[in-house]
XYZ file of N, CA, C and O in Angstrom:
792
model
N 0.776 5.151 18.296
C 1.990 4.450 17.867
C 1.717 2.945 17.726
O 2.191 2.309 16.785
N 0.956 2.389 18.679
C 0.612 0.965 18.600
C -0.191 0.684 17.331
O 0.054 -0.304 16.634
N -1.139 1.558 17.016
C -1.938 1.384 15.799
C -1.053 1.431 14.563
O -1.231 0.647 13.629
N -0.094 2.344 14.554
C 0.828 2.458 13.428
C 1.619 1.174 13.229
O 1.687 0.629 12.119
N 2.221 0.654 14.304
C 3.075 -0.532 14.206
C 2.253 -1.757 13.804
O 2.657 -2.535 12.936
N 1.080 -1.933 14.432
C 0.220 -3.068 14.081
C -0.210 -2.974 12.616
O -0.222 -3.966 11.890
N -0.533 -1.768 12.171
C -0.939 -1.579 10.784
C 0.160 -1.943 9.797
O -0.082 -2.617 8.798
N 1.392 -1.518 10.096
C 2.511 -1.815 9.202
C 2.868 -3.298 9.198
O 3.138 -3.879 8.149
N 2.869 -3.913 10.387
C 3.137 -5.354 10.470
C 2.077 -6.144 9.710
O 2.391 -7.062 8.941
N 0.821 -5.781 9.921
C -0.271 -6.470 9.246
C -0.235 -6.278 7.742
O -0.502 -7.209 6.974
N 0.135 -5.076 7.321
C 0.223 -4.792 5.889
C 1.298 -5.659 5.234
O 1.069 -6.266 4.190
N 2.479 -5.708 5.853
C 3.557 -6.528 5.306
C 3.174 -7.992 5.240
O 3.448 -8.687 4.252
N 2.517 -8.484 6.294
C 2.079 -9.876 6.316
C 1.052 -10.144 5.218
O 1.109 -11.159 4.516
N 0.110 -9.229 5.049
C -0.942 -9.409 4.046
C -0.376 -9.407 2.628
O -0.816 -10.179 1.771
N 0.605 -8.531 2.372
C 1.240 -8.501 1.053
C 1.885 -9.847 0.744
O 1.766 -10.368 -0.375
N 2.552 -10.450 1.740
C 3.194 -11.743 1.512
C 2.170 -12.853 1.328
O 2.372 -13.762 0.508
N 1.063 -12.815 2.056
C 0.011 -13.826 1.867
C -0.513 -13.756 0.438
O -0.770 -14.787 -0.196
N -0.622 -12.551 -0.088
C -1.068 -12.408 -1.478
C -0.045 -13.005 -2.439
O -0.405 -13.684 -3.403
N 1.224 -12.763 -2.184
C 2.276 -13.358 -3.016
C 2.216 -14.880 -2.940
O 2.325 -15.579 -3.955
N 2.026 -15.406 -1.734
C 1.976 -16.859 -1.538
C 0.787 -17.500 -2.249
O 0.829 -18.679 -2.580
N -0.264 -16.711 -2.484
C -1.429 -17.268 -3.185
C -1.074 -17.678 -4.608
O -1.714 -18.549 -5.187
N -0.059 -17.050 -5.186
C 0.347 -17.371 -6.551
C -0.630 -16.912 -7.611
O -0.565 -17.329 -8.762
N -1.541 -16.012 -7.215
C -2.573 -15.563 -8.145
C -2.398 -14.113 -8.563
O -3.314 -13.494 -9.086
N -1.216 -13.579 -8.349
C -0.941 -12.200 -8.743
C -0.533 -11.352 -7.561
O -1.109 -11.460 -6.482
N 0.450 -10.508 -7.758
C 0.950 -9.648 -6.697
C 0.243 -8.295 -6.747
O -0.490 -7.984 -7.680
N 0.486 -7.495 -5.713
C -0.065 -6.149 -5.664
C 0.527 -5.305 -6.795
O 1.600 -5.592 -7.319
N -0.187 -4.258 -7.165
C 0.210 -3.419 -8.301
C 1.641 -2.907 -8.185
O 2.405 -2.949 -9.158
N 2.016 -2.410 -7.001
C 3.356 -1.845 -6.830
C 4.432 -2.915 -6.970
O 5.543 -2.639 -7.424
N 4.120 -4.150 -6.576
C 5.071 -5.247 -6.746
C 5.245 -5.582 -8.222
O 6.341 -5.924 -8.668
N 4.151 -5.489 -8.976
C 4.227 -5.711 -10.425
C 5.129 -4.653 -11.061
O 5.974 -4.957 -11.907
N 4.975 -3.402 -10.628
C 5.812 -2.332 -11.159
C 7.278 -2.561 -10.813
O 8.162 -2.417 -11.663
N 7.546 -2.946 -9.566
C 8.936 -3.205 -9.160
C 9.548 -4.329 -9.983
O 10.714 -4.251 -10.391
N 8.762 -5.369 -10.248
C 9.257 -6.478 -11.060
C 9.556 -6.008 -12.486
O 10.581 -6.375 -13.076
N 8.662 -5.182 -13.032
C 8.880 -4.667 -14.379
C 10.109 -3.776 -14.462
O 10.895 -3.871 -15.414
N 10.297 -2.919 -13.460
C 11.478 -2.056 -13.418
C 12.745 -2.892 -13.297
O 13.754 -2.628 -13.952
N 12.690 -3.932 -12.456
C 13.852 -4.811 -12.275
C 14.254 -5.465 -13.592
O 15.439 -5.520 -13.940
N 13.273 -5.952 -14.333
C 13.566 -6.601 -15.616
C 14.091 -5.596 -16.639
O 15.015 -5.889 -17.403
N 13.517 -4.411 -16.649
C 13.917 -3.394 -17.616
C 15.331 -2.885 -17.366
O 16.122 -2.711 -18.306
N 15.653 -2.651 -16.101
C 16.957 -2.085 -15.754
C 18.017 -3.144 -15.458
O 19.196 -2.816 -15.318
N 17.598 -4.414 -15.346
C 18.542 -5.479 -15.031
C 19.064 -5.409 -13.618
O 20.234 -5.702 -13.361
N 18.196 -5.000 -12.679
C 18.584 -4.920 -11.270
C 17.728 -5.894 -10.470
O 16.798 -6.503 -10.994
N 18.057 -6.055 -9.190
C 17.293 -6.964 -8.337
C 15.927 -6.367 -8.014
O 15.714 -5.154 -8.143
N 15.020 -7.231 -7.572
C 13.682 -6.785 -7.197
C 13.757 -5.775 -6.053
O 13.061 -4.757 -6.064
N 14.625 -6.055 -5.059
C 14.767 -5.136 -3.928
C 15.271 -3.775 -4.343
O 14.772 -2.742 -3.889
N 16.267 -3.751 -5.238
C 16.797 -2.485 -5.738
C 15.722 -1.715 -6.492
O 15.576 -0.493 -6.339
N 14.954 -2.435 -7.309
C 13.869 -1.795 -8.048
C 12.807 -1.245 -7.107
O 12.281 -0.142 -7.318
N 12.489 -1.996 -6.056
C 11.501 -1.539 -5.073
C 11.953 -0.247 -4.417
O 11.176 0.697 -4.259
N 13.230 -0.189 -4.034
C 13.772 1.021 -3.413
C 13.777 2.185 -4.404
O 13.481 3.322 -4.038
N 14.128 1.901 -5.662
C 14.151 2.955 -6.677
C 12.750 3.522 -6.906
O 12.572 4.743 -7.035
N 11.759 2.637 -6.942
C 10.379 3.088 -7.112
C 9.958 3.942 -5.913
O 9.322 4.991 -6.078
N 10.323 3.514 -4.714
C 9.973 4.276 -3.510
C 10.580 5.675 -3.544
O 9.915 6.663 -3.221
N 11.848 5.768 -3.959
C 12.502 7.075 -4.058
C 11.805 7.939 -5.107
O 11.555 9.130 -4.883
N 11.486 7.348 -6.244
C 10.808 8.092 -7.301
C 9.461 8.619 -6.826
O 9.082 9.768 -7.097
N 8.731 7.786 -6.084
C 7.428 8.206 -5.571
C 7.598 9.304 -4.529
O 6.825 10.274 -4.498
N 8.609 9.193 -3.676
C 8.862 10.238 -2.678
C 9.157 11.580 -3.348
O 8.795 12.637 -2.812
N 9.795 11.559 -4.495
C 10.082 12.807 -5.213
C 8.798 13.512 -5.660
O 8.763 14.742 -5.769
N 7.731 12.721 -5.903
C 6.459 13.351 -6.291
C 5.827 14.096 -5.121
O 4.928 14.919 -5.323
N 6.285 13.803 -3.909
C 5.762 14.504 -2.744
C 6.162 15.976 -2.754
O 5.459 16.815 -2.190
N 7.307 16.314 -3.353
C 7.839 17.681 -3.293
C 6.863 18.688 -3.898
O 6.473 19.651 -3.217
N 6.426 18.514 -5.160
C 5.476 19.501 -5.697
C 4.115 19.459 -5.006
O 3.397 20.465 -4.992
N 3.751 18.320 -4.420
C 2.460 18.221 -3.728
C 2.536 18.744 -2.296
O 1.522 18.854 -1.624
N 3.782 19.003 -1.826
C 4.010 19.480 -0.453
C 3.437 18.514 0.578
O 2.874 18.920 1.586
N 3.603 17.240 0.302
C 3.173 16.190 1.232
C 4.221 16.063 2.332
O 5.425 16.107 2.075
N 3.769 15.932 3.569
C 4.676 15.875 4.705
C 4.992 14.430 5.084
O 4.106 13.578 5.087
N 6.256 14.171 5.407
C 6.642 12.845 5.893
C 6.526 12.831 7.414
O 6.331 13.865 8.047
N 6.672 11.651 7.982
C 6.591 11.517 9.428
C 7.197 10.199 9.871
O 7.843 9.503 9.081
N 6.977 9.873 11.117
C 7.479 8.609 11.663
C 6.944 7.437 10.853
O 7.652 6.460 10.590
N 5.689 7.535 10.428
C 5.088 6.466 9.640
C 5.784 6.244 8.316
O 5.859 5.114 7.830
N 6.317 7.310 7.727
C 7.037 7.196 6.457
C 8.295 6.351 6.636
O 8.587 5.461 5.845
N 9.032 6.651 7.702
C 10.278 5.922 7.979
C 9.983 4.478 8.369
O 10.599 3.534 7.854
N 9.043 4.289 9.292
C 8.727 2.932 9.755
C 8.166 2.075 8.641
O 8.363 0.858 8.621
N 7.458 2.685 7.689
C 6.931 1.938 6.557
C 8.055 1.235 5.815
O 7.962 0.053 5.478
N 9.137 1.974 5.572
C 10.277 1.408 4.847
C 10.955 0.304 5.655
O 11.393 -0.707 5.109
N 11.014 0.478 6.988
C 11.727 -0.470 7.836
C 10.917 -1.708 8.212
O 11.461 -2.800 8.316
N 9.620 -1.557 8.423
C 8.807 -2.623 9.026
C 8.114 -3.518 8.004
O 8.062 -4.741 8.179
N 7.576 -2.944 6.937
C 6.745 -3.717 6.004
C 7.521 -4.883 5.384
O 7.044 -6.019 5.346
N 8.717 -4.628 4.889
C 9.520 -5.697 4.277
C 9.896 -6.781 5.259
O 9.854 -7.978 4.943
N 10.257 -6.364 6.484
C 10.604 -7.330 7.523
C 9.404 -8.212 7.853
O 9.531 -9.427 8.010
N 8.218 -7.602 7.972
C 7.002 -8.364 8.280
C 6.671 -9.345 7.161
O 6.242 -10.481 7.413
N 6.893 -8.928 5.917
C 6.633 -9.812 4.778
C 7.585 -11.006 4.801
O 7.166 -12.157 4.592
N 8.872 -10.754 5.061
C 9.854 -11.843 5.123
C 9.524 -12.824 6.232
O 9.626 -14.042 6.068
N 9.138 -12.306 7.394
C 8.781 -13.162 8.529
C 7.558 -14.012 8.207
O 7.506 -15.203 8.526
N 6.585 -13.411 7.553
C 5.372 -14.138 7.167
C 5.699 -15.289 6.224
O 5.133 -16.384 6.344
N 6.622 -15.060 5.304
C 7.017 -16.113 4.365
C 7.632 -17.304 5.085
O 7.548 -18.443 4.598
N 8.229 -17.069 6.247
C 8.850 -18.151 7.009
C 7.840 -18.995 7.772
O 8.089 -20.166 8.048
N 6.706 -18.408 8.142
C 5.768 -19.111 9.022
C 4.454 -19.519 8.347
O 3.753 -20.394 8.853
N 4.102 -18.895 7.234
C 2.843 -19.225 6.557
C 3.138 -20.167 5.400
O 3.940 -19.841 4.518
N 2.502 -21.340 5.380
C 2.788 -22.306 4.316
C 2.189 -21.889 2.973
O 1.198 -21.167 2.917
N 2.817 -22.354 1.906
C 2.273 -22.139 0.564
C 1.012 -22.996 0.431
O 1.020 -24.173 0.797
N -0.098 -22.422 -0.047
C -1.336 -23.204 -0.157
C -1.186 -24.374 -1.120
O -0.584 -24.238 -2.186
N -1.755 -25.510 -0.735
C -1.573 -26.739 -1.506
C -2.630 -26.948 -2.585
O -2.425 -27.709 -3.523
N -3.767 -26.281 -2.459
C -4.850 -26.472 -3.430
C -5.261 -25.138 -4.033
O -5.018 -24.069 -3.461
N -5.936 -25.194 -5.172
C -6.396 -23.985 -5.830
C -7.417 -23.253 -4.966
O -7.399 -22.019 -4.868
N -8.300 -24.021 -4.310
C -9.296 -23.405 -3.436
C -8.645 -22.615 -2.309
O -9.063 -21.500 -1.994
N -7.607 -23.192 -1.711
C -6.906 -22.511 -0.621
C -6.160 -21.281 -1.140
O -6.050 -20.266 -0.446
N -5.661 -21.365 -2.367
C -4.990 -20.205 -2.962
C -5.960 -19.037 -3.091
O -5.601 -17.881 -2.831
N -7.200 -19.325 -3.460
C -8.202 -18.261 -3.564
C -8.585 -17.728 -2.182
O -8.868 -16.534 -2.035
N -8.602 -18.589 -1.178
C -8.843 -18.125 0.195
C -7.742 -17.158 0.606
O -8.008 -16.078 1.159
N -6.492 -17.526 0.359
C -5.360 -16.640 0.644
C -5.556 -15.296 -0.043
O -5.324 -14.233 0.543
N -5.944 -15.344 -1.316
C -6.091 -14.123 -2.099
C -7.144 -13.199 -1.500
O -6.902 -12.004 -1.301
N -8.319 -13.731 -1.213
C -9.413 -12.910 -0.690
C -9.045 -12.329 0.677
O -9.243 -11.130 0.935
N -8.498 -13.175 1.542
C -8.075 -12.695 2.869
C -7.015 -11.605 2.720
O -7.063 -10.571 3.399
N -6.063 -11.815 1.825
C -4.978 -10.851 1.636
C -5.500 -9.515 1.125
O -5.083 -8.454 1.611
N -6.395 -9.526 0.162
C -6.915 -8.281 -0.417
C -7.625 -7.449 0.649
O -7.385 -6.243 0.793
N -8.491 -8.088 1.425
C -9.208 -7.365 2.480
C -8.229 -6.889 3.554
O -8.310 -5.754 4.037
N -7.272 -7.752 3.916
C -6.311 -7.400 4.956
C -5.394 -6.265 4.516
O -5.062 -5.381 5.323
N -4.976 -6.266 3.265
C -4.124 -5.176 2.764
C -4.848 -3.837 2.909
O -4.278 -2.857 3.392
N -6.100 -3.794 2.502
C -6.864 -2.543 2.609
C -7.076 -2.148 4.070
O -6.935 -0.974 4.442
N -7.410 -3.124 4.918
C -7.661 -2.829 6.337
C -6.408 -2.303 7.025
O -6.443 -1.259 7.693
N -5.295 -3.010 6.869
C -4.071 -2.592 7.556
C -3.498 -1.313 6.960
O -2.853 -0.528 7.662
N -3.726 -1.081 5.665
C -3.329 0.174 5.049
C -4.067 1.332 5.721
O -3.462 2.345 6.108
N -5.388 1.187 5.869
C -6.188 2.218 6.528
C -5.819 2.341 8.009
O -5.826 3.445 8.565
N -5.465 1.222 8.643
C -5.111 1.247 10.063
C -3.855 2.079 10.297
O -3.815 2.947 11.175
N -2.817 1.845 9.492
C -1.588 2.605 9.722
C -1.731 4.055 9.261
O -1.197 4.975 9.891
N -2.474 4.305 8.177
C -2.727 5.685 7.764
C -3.538 6.427 8.816
O -3.281 7.605 9.103
N -4.508 5.739 9.389
C -5.369 6.353 10.398
C -4.656 6.713 11.684
O -5.149 7.517 12.470
N -3.471 6.144 11.902
C -2.692 6.481 13.101
C -2.144 7.907 13.023
O -1.723 8.471 14.033
N -2.127 8.499 11.828
C -1.768 9.898 11.618
C -0.291 10.218 11.908
O 0.028 11.298 12.402
N 0.600 9.274 11.613
C 2.030 9.511 11.799
C 2.748 9.722 10.466
O 3.969 9.665 10.404
N 1.998 9.937 9.408
C 2.605 10.127 8.097
C 2.444 8.897 7.230
O 2.426 7.765 7.724
N 2.328 9.115 5.948
C 2.118 8.029 4.987
C 3.429 7.392 4.569
O 4.486 8.002 4.662
N 3.333 6.162 4.074
C 4.451 5.561 3.376
C 4.554 6.213 2.006
O 3.670 6.989 1.608
N 5.623 5.933 1.268
C 5.810 6.598 -0.030
C 4.605 6.490 -0.953
O 4.156 7.499 -1.509
N 4.060 5.307 -1.108
C 2.974 5.108 -2.054
C 1.660 5.686 -1.548
O 0.879 6.253 -2.320
N 1.391 5.552 -0.253
C 0.160 6.109 0.296
C 0.214 7.629 0.351
O -0.816 8.296 0.265
N 1.415 8.196 0.496
C 1.551 9.642 0.454
C 1.165 10.199 -0.906
O 0.595 11.289 -1.011
N 1.473 9.440 -1.955
C 1.040 9.831 -3.294
C -0.481 9.893 -3.345
O -1.062 10.847 -3.872
N -1.146 8.889 -2.754
C -2.599 8.857 -2.743
C -3.173 10.024 -1.946
O -4.034 10.759 -2.438
N -2.697 10.225 -0.707
C -3.267 11.286 0.130
C -2.990 12.664 -0.465
O -3.830 13.564 -0.377
N -1.811 12.827 -1.092
C -1.504 14.101 -1.738
C -2.441 14.384 -2.896
O -2.945 15.506 -3.046
N -2.692 13.369 -3.722
C -3.586 13.557 -4.866
C -5.032 13.762 -4.422
O -5.766 14.541 -5.035
N -5.438 13.085 -3.345
C -6.791 13.301 -2.811
C -6.941 14.750 -2.353
O -7.940 15.416 -2.643
N -5.920 15.236 -1.647
C -5.965 16.612 -1.144
C -5.990 17.621 -2.290
O -6.747 18.596 -2.260
N -5.169 17.395 -3.322
C -5.064 18.353 -4.415
C -6.257 18.309 -5.370
O -6.709 19.339 -5.867
N -6.740 17.106 -5.652
C -7.832 16.973 -6.626
C -9.216 17.053 -5.982
O -10.197 17.274 -6.681
N -9.267 16.818 -4.666
C -10.539 16.767 -3.925
C -11.461 15.651 -4.415
O -12.672 15.689 -4.220
N -10.869 14.660 -5.069
C -11.628 13.482 -5.481
C -11.689 12.502 -4.320
O -10.828 12.521 -3.434
N -12.670 11.598 -4.304
C -12.761 10.616 -3.226
C -11.562 9.670 -3.213
O -10.945 9.402 -4.253
N -11.252 9.151 -2.017
C -10.153 8.203 -1.856
C -10.318 7.027 -2.809
O -9.355 6.584 -3.441
N -11.536 6.506 -2.920
C -11.781 5.333 -3.766
C -11.382 5.588 -5.209
O -10.766 4.737 -5.862
N -11.705 6.768 -5.735
C -11.402 7.094 -7.130
C -9.897 7.228 -7.335
O -9.321 6.654 -8.264
N -9.247 7.989 -6.450
C -7.808 8.227 -6.585
C -7.026 6.932 -6.414
O -6.134 6.620 -7.212
N -7.355 6.156 -5.367
C -6.604 4.932 -5.110
C -6.770 3.940 -6.250
O -5.805 3.300 -6.673
N -7.984 3.799 -6.756
C -8.220 2.866 -7.856
C -7.451 3.296 -9.100
O -6.829 2.467 -9.779
N -7.444 4.593 -9.394
C -6.720 5.090 -10.558
C -5.226 4.818 -10.434
O -4.576 4.392 -11.394
N -4.674 5.038 -9.244
C -3.248 4.778 -9.016
C -2.939 3.297 -9.205
O -1.980 2.931 -9.891
N -3.740 2.425 -8.590
C -3.505 0.987 -8.664
C -3.550 0.492 -10.112
O -2.703 -0.300 -10.529
N -4.528 0.965 -10.871
C -4.669 0.532 -12.268
C -3.484 1.035 -13.101
O -2.898 0.281 -13.890
N -3.111 2.298 -12.910
C -1.989 2.868 -13.685
C -0.676 2.162 -13.362
O 0.107 1.832 -14.265
N -0.433 1.913 -12.071
C 0.814 1.274 -11.648
C 0.891 -0.160 -12.168
O 1.931 -0.598 -12.679
N -0.217 -0.904 -12.054
C -0.233 -2.283 -12.539
C -0.033 -2.335 -14.051
O 0.696 -3.186 -14.570
N -0.663 -1.409 -14.761
C -0.529 -1.372 -16.219
C 0.899 -1.060 -16.628
O 1.473 -1.715 -17.509
N 1.508 -0.060 -15.987
C 2.890 0.293 -16.299
C 3.830 -0.870 -15.987
O 4.722 -1.197 -16.778
N 3.615 -1.516 -14.838
C 4.435 -2.673 -14.480
C 4.308 -3.796 -15.492
O 5.304 -4.433 -15.865
N 3.101 -4.039 -15.965
C 2.858 -5.086 -16.958
C 3.553 -4.755 -18.277
O 4.180 -5.612 -18.904
N 3.463 -3.490 -18.708
C 4.127 -3.054 -19.942
C 5.635 -3.246 -19.842
O 6.298 -3.613 -20.812
N 6.186 -3.047 -18.643
C 7.630 -3.208 -18.426
C 8.048 -4.665 -18.222
O 9.236 -4.954 -18.101
N 7.070 -5.568 -18.163
C 7.398 -6.988 -18.045
C 7.041 -7.638 -16.734
O 7.361 -8.804 -16.502
N 6.363 -6.917 -15.844
C 5.926 -7.500 -14.580
C 4.774 -8.474 -14.791
O 4.029 -8.360 -15.771
N 4.640 -9.427 -13.885
C 3.600 -10.450 -13.995
C 2.305 -9.983 -13.331
O 2.287 -9.644 -12.154
N 1.237 -9.976 -14.111
C -0.077 -9.591 -13.619
C -0.956 -10.832 -13.542
O -0.947 -11.659 -14.453
N -1.698 -10.970 -12.450
C -2.606 -12.090 -12.284
C -3.978 -11.602 -11.867
O -4.210 -10.395 -11.723
N -4.873 -12.527 -11.625
C -6.229 -12.159 -11.224
C -6.214 -11.367 -9.921
O -7.025 -10.450 -9.719
N -5.272 -11.690 -9.036
C -5.167 -10.964 -7.778
C -4.765 -9.517 -7.983
O -5.252 -8.623 -7.272
N -3.907 -9.262 -8.951
C -3.483 -7.898 -9.258
C -4.671 -7.060 -9.694
O -4.868 -5.936 -9.233
N -5.466 -7.628 -10.581
C -6.644 -6.928 -11.088
C -7.650 -6.707 -9.967
O -8.188 -5.600 -9.802
N -7.886 -7.740 -9.171
C -8.846 -7.631 -8.067
C -8.434 -6.542 -7.090
O -9.239 -5.686 -6.711
N -7.169 -6.559 -6.678
C -6.696 -5.564 -5.718
C -6.765 -4.163 -6.307
O -7.159 -3.208 -5.619
N -6.394 -4.010 -7.567
C -6.439 -2.693 -8.204
C -7.854 -2.119 -8.224
O -8.044 -0.920 -8.047
N -8.849 -2.988 -8.391
C -10.229 -2.529 -8.491
C -10.883 -2.268 -7.141
O -11.719 -1.372 -7.027
N -10.510 -3.045 -6.106
C -11.230 -2.924 -4.832
C -10.447 -2.209 -3.738
O -11.016 -1.862 -2.708
N -9.159 -1.965 -3.944
C -8.353 -1.335 -2.892
C -8.901 0.038 -2.511
O -9.081 0.338 -1.328
N -9.176 0.871 -3.498
C -9.691 2.210 -3.219
C -11.003 2.196 -2.456
O -11.116 2.836 -1.398
N -12.006 1.480 -2.950
C -13.268 1.430 -2.207
C -13.126 0.859 -0.800
O -13.744 1.368 0.146
N -12.299 -0.183 -0.632
C -12.136 -0.766 0.702
C -11.438 0.201 1.662
O -11.855 0.352 2.813
N -10.384 0.858 1.202
C -9.688 1.831 2.058
C -10.637 2.961 2.440
O -10.640 3.426 3.587
N -11.475 3.402 1.503
C -12.397 4.495 1.799
C -13.460 4.084 2.817
O -14.007 4.931 3.528
N -13.740 2.787 2.914
C -14.673 2.288 3.925
C -13.982 2.202 5.283
O -14.534 2.624 6.310
N -12.766 1.659 5.310
C -12.060 1.449 6.571
C -11.494 2.726 7.181
O -11.532 2.910 8.396
N -10.944 3.617 6.351
C -10.180 4.757 6.865
C -10.971 5.678 7.797
O -10.467 6.027 8.873
N -12.195 6.083 7.453
C -12.924 6.963 8.374
C -13.199 6.315 9.733
O -13.298 7.005 10.751
N -13.297 5.004 9.771
C -13.590 4.296 11.010
C -12.345 4.058 11.867
O -12.452 3.763 13.054
N -11.171 4.135 11.242
C -9.924 3.820 11.947
C -9.064 5.045 12.224
O -8.068 4.948 12.944
N -9.433 6.188 11.672
C -8.611 7.389 11.828
C -8.663 7.917 13.253
O -9.737 8.053 13.844
N -7.490 8.197 13.796
C -7.378 8.808 15.121
C -7.750 10.278 14.981
O -7.265 10.963 14.087
N -8.615 10.753 15.861
C -9.023 12.159 15.814
C -7.954 13.017 16.466
O -7.601 12.804 17.623
N -7.445 13.991 15.704
C -6.407 14.884 16.202
C -7.018 16.186 16.693
O -8.067 16.607 16.209
N -6.354 16.861 17.637
C -6.829 18.181 18.075
C -6.842 19.153 16.899
O -6.130 18.976 15.918
N -7.628 20.213 17.025
C -7.777 21.174 15.929
C -6.474 21.834 15.526
O -6.320 22.258 14.394
N -5.498 21.931 16.440
C -4.249 22.604 16.115
C -3.246 21.691 15.415
O -2.149 22.114 15.091
N -3.617 20.413 15.154
C -2.702 19.478 14.485
C -2.543 19.877 13.026
O -3.443 20.451 12.420
N -1.394 19.572 12.414
C -1.185 19.914 11.002
C -2.202 19.241 10.113
O -2.381 18.029 10.167
N -2.917 19.988 9.261
C -3.958 19.397 8.417
C -3.453 18.348 7.446
O -4.183 17.468 7.051
N -2.165 18.402 7.055
C -1.632 17.439 6.089
C -1.599 16.039 6.630
O -1.523 15.081 5.904
N -1.643 15.891 7.957
C -1.561 14.556 8.551
C -2.935 13.903 8.700
O -3.048 12.791 9.144
N -3.981 14.641 8.407
C -5.311 14.082 8.568
C -5.734 13.357 7.302
O -5.455 13.824 6.208
N -6.454 12.222 7.421
C -6.938 11.539 6.220
C -7.976 12.393 5.519
O -8.752 13.064 6.161
N -7.956 12.368 4.211
C -8.904 13.174 3.437
C -10.185 12.407 3.217
O -10.170 11.225 3.055
């Protein structure tokens, strides 16, 4: 449980550090922005709508939710808002790139940390784990494909894409695949297989 909470808090903080860099948001944020512009709704409403839409894809994949699914919705946004209050906006271009690099690595690390706690995926990570399980493709391939598709769709809908968006889309999958096996909690053999990282 501690690993789950730390992972979610760290993930929310890292997402906000990336936003503060001003060099491009994460792929899912680009999609939410594009949906917001297309439908004429707020960014928060679009984010929730995207989350619901992604959760619906879990049904045919038979992906299981858990405590981590619920806490993801409750904790990540709060952690991001808190981070925005305490972390200053970088004053120089060099510092903006430092923020970006730290954020990209931290997003992948904390994503793997909370997934490795084995309490269930958040909406977007459940899509990844479900597709990994169904396709038997490596995490790096599936995650990269999702990030690229989501960023592209968000851009087509009017979301803002930056160098950080492209960087995260390309390296998120490989980084998660490096971190996840090292951070996954080992469950007893009788544990539900759907909760184990692929």
